[in-house]
GROMACS .gro file of C-alpha atoms in nm:
model
  200
    1MET     CA    1  -3.682  -0.618   5.513
    2PRO     CA    2  -3.942  -0.540   5.234
    3ARG     CA    3  -3.755  -0.408   4.962
    4GLN     CA    4  -3.786  -0.037   4.896
    5VAL     CA    5  -3.969   0.071   4.628
    6ASP     CA    6  -3.788   0.196   4.323
    7HIS     CA    7  -4.095   0.497   4.199
    8ALA     CA    8  -3.924   0.548   3.880
    9GLU     CA    9  -3.879   0.202   3.811
   10ARG     CA   10  -4.232   0.183   3.873
   11ARG     CA   11  -4.380   0.459   3.702
   12ALA     CA   12  -4.152   0.348   3.399
   13GLU     CA   13  -4.335   0.005   3.363
   14ILE     CA   14  -4.683   0.192   3.406
   15SER     CA   15  -4.579   0.359   3.155
   16GLY     CA   16  -4.499   0.110   2.962
   17ALA     CA   17  -4.825  -0.050   2.997
   18VAL     CA   18  -5.019   0.256   2.901
   19TRP     CA   19  -4.825   0.192   2.601
   20GLN     CA   20  -4.910  -0.130   2.521
   21VAL     CA   21  -5.243  -0.091   2.595
   22VAL     CA   22  -5.290   0.174   2.356
   23ASN     CA   23  -5.081  -0.009   2.112
   24GLU     CA   24  -5.328  -0.346   2.141
   25SER     CA   25  -5.629  -0.155   2.202
   26GLY     CA   26  -5.657   0.192   2.091
   27LEU     CA   27  -5.707   0.492   2.330
   28GLU     CA   28  -6.130   0.357   2.363
   29GLY     CA   29  -5.946   0.072   2.552
   30LEU     CA   30  -5.706   0.278   2.764
   31THR     CA   31  -5.839   0.265   3.147
   32LEU     CA   32  -5.738   0.205   3.486
   33ARG     CA   33  -5.806  -0.179   3.490
   34ALA     CA   34  -5.640  -0.217   3.160
   35VAL     CA   35  -5.314  -0.078   3.254
   36ALA     CA   36  -5.352  -0.248   3.562
   37ALA     CA   37  -5.338  -0.587   3.436
   38ALA     CA   38  -5.077  -0.455   3.224
   39ALA     CA   39  -4.856  -0.329   3.412
   40GLY     CA   40  -4.961  -0.737   3.610
   41CYS     CA   41  -5.016  -0.462   3.986
   42THR     CA   42  -5.398  -0.363   4.081
   43THR     CA   43  -5.590  -0.084   3.994
   44GLY     CA   44  -5.451   0.077   4.349
   45MET     CA   45  -5.069   0.077   4.187
   46VAL     CA   46  -5.183   0.279   3.903
   47THR     CA   47  -5.444   0.556   4.115
   48HIS     CA   48  -5.121   0.618   4.292
   49TYR     CA   49  -4.937   0.697   4.005
   50PHE     CA   50  -5.196   0.855   3.770
   51ARG     CA   51  -5.550   0.931   3.927
   52ASP     CA   52  -5.765   0.887   3.575
   53LYS     CA   53  -5.763   0.805   3.228
   54LYS     CA   54  -5.704   1.171   3.168
   55ALA     CA   55  -5.382   1.143   3.349
   56LEU     CA   56  -5.306   0.843   3.124
   57LEU     CA   57  -5.410   1.012   2.865
   58ALA     CA   58  -5.197   1.297   2.884
   59HIS     CA   59  -4.853   1.098   3.053
   60ALA     CA   60  -4.901   0.920   2.717
   61ARG     CA   61  -4.914   1.207   2.519
   62SER     CA   62  -4.630   1.314   2.689
   63VAL     CA   63  -4.419   1.061   2.630
   64MET     CA   64  -4.493   1.049   2.300
   65HIS     CA   65  -4.341   1.402   2.264
   66ARG     CA   66  -4.027   1.346   2.469
   67ARG     CA   67  -3.967   1.005   2.224
   68MET     CA   68  -3.980   1.219   1.932
   69ALA     CA   69  -3.767   1.481   2.079
   70ASP     CA   70  -3.532   1.242   2.123
   71ARG     CA   71  -3.528   1.052   1.839
   72ILE     CA   72  -3.464   1.391   1.624
   73ASP     CA   73  -3.178   1.536   1.921
   74ALA     CA   74  -2.956   1.211   1.852
   75MET     CA   75  -2.963   1.261   1.530
   76PRO     CA   76  -2.563   1.315   1.371
   77VAL     CA   77  -2.595   1.675   1.234
   78ARG     CA   78  -2.487   1.516   0.884
   79HIS     CA   79  -2.707   1.702   0.662
   80ALA     CA   80  -2.469   1.984   0.476
   81ASP     CA   81  -2.778   2.099   0.307
   82PRO     CA   82  -3.039   2.295   0.540
   83ARG     CA   83  -3.332   2.210   0.313
   84ALA     CA   84  -3.236   1.769   0.416
   85HIS     CA   85  -3.201   1.817   0.766
   86LEU     CA   86  -3.493   2.023   0.785
   87TYR     CA   87  -3.720   1.726   0.628
   88ALA     CA   88  -3.527   1.472   0.835
   89VAL     CA   89  -3.699   1.626   1.146
   90ALA     CA   90  -4.037   1.712   0.994
   91GLU     CA   91  -4.098   1.307   0.850
   92GLN     CA   92  -4.014   1.273   1.271
   93ALA     CA   93  -4.394   1.306   1.289
   94LEU     CA   94  -4.497   1.149   1.011
   95PRO     CA   95  -4.663   0.738   1.094
   96LEU     CA   96  -4.392   0.599   0.876
   97ASP     CA   97  -4.313   0.279   1.076
   98GLU     CA   98  -4.461   0.083   1.359
   99GLU     CA   99  -4.360   0.300   1.637
  100ARG     CA  100  -4.432   0.640   1.455
  101HIS     CA  101  -4.741   0.518   1.331
  102LEU     CA  102  -4.863   0.442   1.727
  103GLU     CA  103  -4.752   0.775   1.837
  104ALA     CA  104  -4.990   0.919   1.594
  105VAL     CA  105  -5.280   0.758   1.733
  106VAL     CA  106  -5.241   0.907   2.061
  107TRP     CA  107  -5.185   1.258   1.909
  108SER     CA  108  -5.453   1.210   1.685
  109SER     CA  109  -5.692   1.121   1.997
  110PHE     CA  110  -5.523   1.328   2.257
  111LEU     CA  111  -5.532   1.633   2.014
  112LEU     CA  112  -5.990   1.598   1.966
  113THR     CA  113  -5.947   1.557   2.383
  114THR     CA  114  -5.806   1.867   2.391
  115ARG     CA  115  -6.145   2.067   2.254
  116THR     CA  116  -6.359   2.019   2.550
  117ASP     CA  117  -6.026   1.928   2.811
  118PRO     CA  118  -5.815   2.303   2.930
  119GLU     CA  119  -5.615   2.113   3.087
  120LEU     CA  120  -5.523   1.906   2.850
  121LEU     CA  121  -5.519   2.183   2.570
  122ARG     CA  122  -5.238   2.396   2.793
  123GLU     CA  123  -5.067   2.093   2.828
  124HIS     CA  124  -5.091   2.019   2.434
  125SER     CA  125  -5.011   2.404   2.371
  126VAL     CA  126  -4.678   2.316   2.523
  127SER     CA  127  -4.601   2.104   2.391
  128HIS     CA  128  -4.636   2.247   2.017
  129ALA     CA  129  -4.555   2.541   2.073
  130SER     CA  130  -4.190   2.366   2.092
  131TRP     CA  131  -4.217   2.199   1.794
  132VAL     CA  132  -4.334   2.536   1.636
  133ARG     CA  133  -4.009   2.704   1.805
  134ARG     CA  134  -3.801   2.338   1.637
  135LEU     CA  135  -3.948   2.354   1.303
  136THR     CA  136  -3.932   2.760   1.260
  137ALA     CA  137  -3.486   2.768   1.371
  138LEU     CA  138  -3.483   2.497   1.104
  139VAL     CA  139  -3.749   2.683   0.843
  140ARG     CA  140  -3.539   3.010   0.907
  141ALA     CA  141  -3.199   2.785   0.772
  142ALA     CA  142  -3.279   2.655   0.489
  143LEU     CA  143  -3.433   2.965   0.330
  144PRO     CA  144  -3.184   3.178   0.149
  145GLY     CA  145  -3.122   3.522   0.307
  146GLU     CA  146  -3.371   3.623   0.644
  147PRO     CA  147  -3.737   3.654   0.568
  148GLU     CA  148  -3.983   3.889   0.767
  149PRO     CA  149  -4.091   3.723   1.054
  150GLY     CA  150  -4.506   3.773   0.881
  151ASP     CA  151  -4.373   3.491   0.592
  152LEU     CA  152  -4.157   3.272   0.807
  153GLU     CA  153  -4.428   3.267   1.094
  154ASP     CA  154  -4.664   3.139   0.759
  155ARG     CA  155  -4.447   2.941   0.562
  156VAL     CA  156  -4.401   2.766   0.980
  157ARG     CA  157  -4.828   2.730   1.017
  158ALA     CA  158  -4.792   2.548   0.602
  159LEU     CA  159  -4.541   2.284   0.698
  160VAL     CA  160  -4.772   2.229   1.046
  161ALA     CA  161  -5.066   2.207   0.872
  162CYS     CA  162  -4.919   1.977   0.609
  163LEU     CA  163  -4.755   1.749   0.854
  164ASP     CA  164  -5.119   1.690   1.039
  165GLY     CA  165  -5.261   1.669   0.831
  166LEU     CA  166  -5.073   1.338   0.696
  167ALA     CA  167  -5.052   1.215   1.060
  168LEU     CA  168  -5.400   1.237   1.040
  169ASN     CA  169  -5.501   1.086   0.753
  170ALA     CA  170  -5.238   0.795   0.754
  171VAL     CA  171  -5.401   0.732   1.098
  172THR     CA  172  -5.735   0.702   0.961
  173ASP     CA  173  -5.721   0.567   0.556
  174PRO     CA  174  -5.361   0.344   0.646
  175ASP     CA  175  -5.367   0.269   0.274
  176ALA     CA  176  -5.481   0.576   0.126
  177TYR     CA  177  -5.132   0.735   0.277
  178PRO     CA  178  -4.903   0.480   0.334
  179PRO     CA  179  -4.529   0.629   0.400
  180ASP     CA  180  -4.397   0.641  -0.016
  181VAL     CA  181  -4.664   0.886   0.002
  182GLN     CA  182  -4.650   1.069   0.334
  183ARG     CA  183  -4.261   1.116   0.182
  184ARG     CA  184  -4.401   1.222  -0.141
  185VAL     CA  185  -4.600   1.499  -0.031
  186LEU     CA  186  -4.359   1.597   0.209
  187ASP     CA  187  -4.090   1.656  -0.055
  188ARG     CA  188  -4.366   1.879  -0.267
  189GLN     CA  189  -4.468   2.063   0.031
  190LEU     CA  190  -4.098   2.158   0.108
  191ASP     CA  191  -4.007   2.298  -0.211
  192LEU     CA  192  -4.344   2.557  -0.203
  193ILE     CA  193  -4.298   2.647   0.162
  194LEU     CA  194  -3.918   2.701   0.079
  195GLU     CA  195  -3.962   2.804  -0.291
  196GLY     CA  196  -4.288   2.993  -0.308
  197ASN     CA  197  -4.387   3.353  -0.294
  198ARG     CA  198  -4.563   3.488   0.011
  199THR     CA  199  -4.868   3.328  -0.103
  200LEU     CA  200  -4.794   3.068  -0.107
   0.00000   0.00000   0.00000
């Protein structure tokens, strides 16, 4: 009697192959054939779960978002200082190690693709909105008093722009943006975002 296929397990295997291909060949090497070879299966098996390269890329972006969220959710709430907790969460978006560097490669490639693909843009917008909501709660907690809504939004957008810019530059020019530089810039930007006036 043939073994019953565990679709969740098979999808996880192919998902792992997607990240393996990205790690070894970059987004330009992400093809159905390359993923099938990495997963040790046929191209037909890959297309059973992912119809084309766009679906592979969307899945890789989804996994990236979930991996970062899982790391943050697994953090012990040990920071009595709300600023320290905000910093610890924010740096999860920076390519400070091999895992996060790969995530930043997927994110930056996906982001450029969304410019001409409304379907991928919608997916990005959902994940991005979730990230902004998380940062908004943390920035609000780290500010003295209750900020005005517009002021809070400006500060959060400034933080998002800082993180996105650092991640993109660290991926494209890692020698100019090593981890110690990324951490220093984030630390100084948090001072401005949390303590600056309305004009930042």
